[in-house]
Short mmCIF file of C-alpha atoms in Angstrom, two decimals:
data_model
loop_
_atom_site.label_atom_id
_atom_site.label_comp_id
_atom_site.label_asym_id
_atom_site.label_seq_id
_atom_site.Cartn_x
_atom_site.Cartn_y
_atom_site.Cartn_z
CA UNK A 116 -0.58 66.24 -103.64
CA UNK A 117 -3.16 64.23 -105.35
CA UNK A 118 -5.34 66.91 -106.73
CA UNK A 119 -8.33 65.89 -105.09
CA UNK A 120 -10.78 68.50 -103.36
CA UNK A 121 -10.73 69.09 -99.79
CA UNK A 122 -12.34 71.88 -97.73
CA UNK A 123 -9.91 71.80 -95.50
CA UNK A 124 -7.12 72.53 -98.21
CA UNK A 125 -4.76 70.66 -99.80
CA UNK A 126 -0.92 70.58 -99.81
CA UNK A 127 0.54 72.54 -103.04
CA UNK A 128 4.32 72.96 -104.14
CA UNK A 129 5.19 76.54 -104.27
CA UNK A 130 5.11 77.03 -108.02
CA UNK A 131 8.66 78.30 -108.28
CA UNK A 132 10.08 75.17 -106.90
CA UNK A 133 9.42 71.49 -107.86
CA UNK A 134 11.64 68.04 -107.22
CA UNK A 135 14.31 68.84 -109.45
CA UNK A 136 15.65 71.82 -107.67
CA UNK A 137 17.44 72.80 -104.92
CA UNK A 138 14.33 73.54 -102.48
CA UNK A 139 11.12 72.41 -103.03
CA UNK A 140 8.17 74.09 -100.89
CA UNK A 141 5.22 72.49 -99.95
CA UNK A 142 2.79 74.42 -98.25
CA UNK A 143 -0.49 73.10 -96.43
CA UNK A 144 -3.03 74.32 -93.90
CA UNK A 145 -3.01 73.27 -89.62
CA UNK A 146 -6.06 74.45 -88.27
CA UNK A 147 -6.95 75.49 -84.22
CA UNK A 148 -9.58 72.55 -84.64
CA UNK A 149 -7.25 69.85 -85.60
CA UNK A 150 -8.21 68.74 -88.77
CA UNK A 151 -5.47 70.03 -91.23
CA UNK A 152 -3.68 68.63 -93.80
CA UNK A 153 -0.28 69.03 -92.26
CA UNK A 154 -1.69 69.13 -88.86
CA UNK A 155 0.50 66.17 -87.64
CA UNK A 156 3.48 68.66 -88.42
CA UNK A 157 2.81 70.26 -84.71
CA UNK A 158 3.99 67.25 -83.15
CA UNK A 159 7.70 67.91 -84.58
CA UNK A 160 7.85 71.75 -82.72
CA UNK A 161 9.57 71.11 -79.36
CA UNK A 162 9.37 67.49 -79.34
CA UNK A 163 12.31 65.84 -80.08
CA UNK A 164 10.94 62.26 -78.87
CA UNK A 165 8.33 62.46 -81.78
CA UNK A 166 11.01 63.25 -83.88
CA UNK A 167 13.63 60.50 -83.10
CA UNK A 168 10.70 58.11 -84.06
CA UNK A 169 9.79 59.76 -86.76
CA UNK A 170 12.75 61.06 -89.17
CA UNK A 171 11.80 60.61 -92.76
CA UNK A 172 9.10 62.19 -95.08
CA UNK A 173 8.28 60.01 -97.70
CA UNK A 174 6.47 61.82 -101.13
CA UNK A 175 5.04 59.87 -103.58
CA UNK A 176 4.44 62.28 -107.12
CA UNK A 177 4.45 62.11 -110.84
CA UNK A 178 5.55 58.31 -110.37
CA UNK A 179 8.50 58.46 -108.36
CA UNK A 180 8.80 58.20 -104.41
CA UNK A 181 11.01 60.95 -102.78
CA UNK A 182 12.73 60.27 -99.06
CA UNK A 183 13.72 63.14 -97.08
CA UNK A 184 15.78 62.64 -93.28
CA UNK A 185 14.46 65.63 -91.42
CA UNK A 186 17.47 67.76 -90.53
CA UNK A 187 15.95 71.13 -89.00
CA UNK A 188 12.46 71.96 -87.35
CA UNK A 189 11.48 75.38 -86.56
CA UNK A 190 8.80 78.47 -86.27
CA UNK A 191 9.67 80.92 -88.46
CA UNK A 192 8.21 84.88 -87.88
CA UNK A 193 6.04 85.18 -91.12
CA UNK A 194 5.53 89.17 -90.98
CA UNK A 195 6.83 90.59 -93.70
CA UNK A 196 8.78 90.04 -97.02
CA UNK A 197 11.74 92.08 -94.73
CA UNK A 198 11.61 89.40 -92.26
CA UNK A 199 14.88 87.27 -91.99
CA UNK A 200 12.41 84.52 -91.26
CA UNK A 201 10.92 84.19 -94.54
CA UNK A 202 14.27 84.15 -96.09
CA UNK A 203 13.73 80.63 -97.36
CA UNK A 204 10.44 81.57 -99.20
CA UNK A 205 11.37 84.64 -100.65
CA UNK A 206 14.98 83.62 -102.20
CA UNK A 207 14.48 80.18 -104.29
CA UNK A 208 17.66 80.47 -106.50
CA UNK A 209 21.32 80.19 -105.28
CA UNK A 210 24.66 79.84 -106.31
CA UNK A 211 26.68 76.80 -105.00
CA UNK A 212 28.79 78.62 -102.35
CA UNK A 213 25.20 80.71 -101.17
CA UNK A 214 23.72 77.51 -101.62
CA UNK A 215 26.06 76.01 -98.76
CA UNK A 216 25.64 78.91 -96.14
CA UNK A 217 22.04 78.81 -96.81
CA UNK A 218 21.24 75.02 -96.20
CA UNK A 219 23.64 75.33 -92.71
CA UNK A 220 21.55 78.21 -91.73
CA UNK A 221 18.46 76.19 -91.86
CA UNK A 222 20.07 73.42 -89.77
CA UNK A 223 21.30 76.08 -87.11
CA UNK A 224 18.09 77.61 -86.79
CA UNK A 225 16.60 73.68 -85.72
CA UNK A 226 14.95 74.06 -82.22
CA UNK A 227 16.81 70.92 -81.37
CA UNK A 228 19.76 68.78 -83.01
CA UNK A 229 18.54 66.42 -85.02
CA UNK A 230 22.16 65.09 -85.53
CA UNK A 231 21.44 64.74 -89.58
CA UNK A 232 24.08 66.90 -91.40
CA UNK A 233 24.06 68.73 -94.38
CA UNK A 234 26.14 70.30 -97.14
CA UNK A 235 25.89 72.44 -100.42
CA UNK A 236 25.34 69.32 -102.35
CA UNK A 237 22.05 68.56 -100.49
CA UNK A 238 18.39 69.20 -101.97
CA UNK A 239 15.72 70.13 -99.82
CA UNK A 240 12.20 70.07 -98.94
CA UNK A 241 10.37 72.70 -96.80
CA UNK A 242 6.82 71.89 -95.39
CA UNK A 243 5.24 74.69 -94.44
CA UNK A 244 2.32 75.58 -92.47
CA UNK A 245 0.97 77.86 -89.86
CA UNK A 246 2.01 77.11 -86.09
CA UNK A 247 -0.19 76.08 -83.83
CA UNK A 248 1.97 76.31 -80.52
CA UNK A 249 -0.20 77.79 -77.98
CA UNK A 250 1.88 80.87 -77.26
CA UNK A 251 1.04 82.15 -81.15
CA UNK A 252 -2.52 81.03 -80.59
CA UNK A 253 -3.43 84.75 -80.62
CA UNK A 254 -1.58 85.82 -84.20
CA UNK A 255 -1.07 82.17 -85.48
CA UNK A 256 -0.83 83.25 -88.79
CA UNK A 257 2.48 85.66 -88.38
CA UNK A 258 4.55 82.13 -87.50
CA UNK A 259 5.10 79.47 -89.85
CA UNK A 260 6.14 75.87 -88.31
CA UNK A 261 8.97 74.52 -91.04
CA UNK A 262 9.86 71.16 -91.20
CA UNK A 263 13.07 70.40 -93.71
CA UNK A 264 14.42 67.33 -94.77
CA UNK A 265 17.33 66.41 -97.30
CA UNK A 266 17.39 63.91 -99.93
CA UNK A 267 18.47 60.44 -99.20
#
């Protein structure tokens, strides 16, 4: 989030979203060569070891430092503005009681239990990027890899 040119892409906060609401979403590229910004993101999908050592995103922007516990990791089906699975892109704004449902679904769709609970009082991040699990290798750009974290 510095700003700074890179050919491989840089992260960028969706611009609906920034650290004072709800959600923010922070998208960046993972790459079948290795070398993307968020590439170290694939370690999180089906690897619960790499998570229990590594729980907390730390963002640094506009002067302040943000901590987030990582409370859900998952591949999300990217097809189609229909798609339940891009549910957290497409709806940014939410009342407190949707709000609630919203941020459990998230932490039910976690491929494993992080044990980090959450409530309609949390805000979020989202990292988002493009899976690299081998079994999408073919249409890696339909599935998104999302790795959420709440405020602490």
């Amino acid at each position: 989030l510095s700003g700074i040119y890179d050919g491989r892409g840089v992260p960028y906060i969706d611009y609906r979203t920034d650290f004072d609401t709800r959600k923010t979403i922070i998208y960046a590229h993972s790459t079948l060569n290795g070398n993307g910004p968020f590439q170290a993101l694939q370690n999180y999908h089906l690897n619960k070891e790499y998570y229990d050592y590594n729980r907390y995103i730390t963002i640094y922007y506009g002067g302040e430092v943000y901590t987030y516990e990582i409370f859900s990791v998952y591949v999300s089906l990217a097809d189609s503005e229909e798609s339940e699975g891009l549910e957290y892109f497409h709806n940014i704004y939410y009342n407190d009681n949707d709000w609630a449902e919203t941020i459990q679904k998230y932490k039910n769709n976690s491929e494993y239990d992080t044990g980090v609970s959450v409530s309609g009082n949390d805000k979020i991040i989202i990292l988002q990027t493009c899976s690299m699990d081998p079994n999408y290798y073919e249409q890696y750009y339909r599935y998104n890899l999302l790795i959420m974290g709440k405020l602490v």
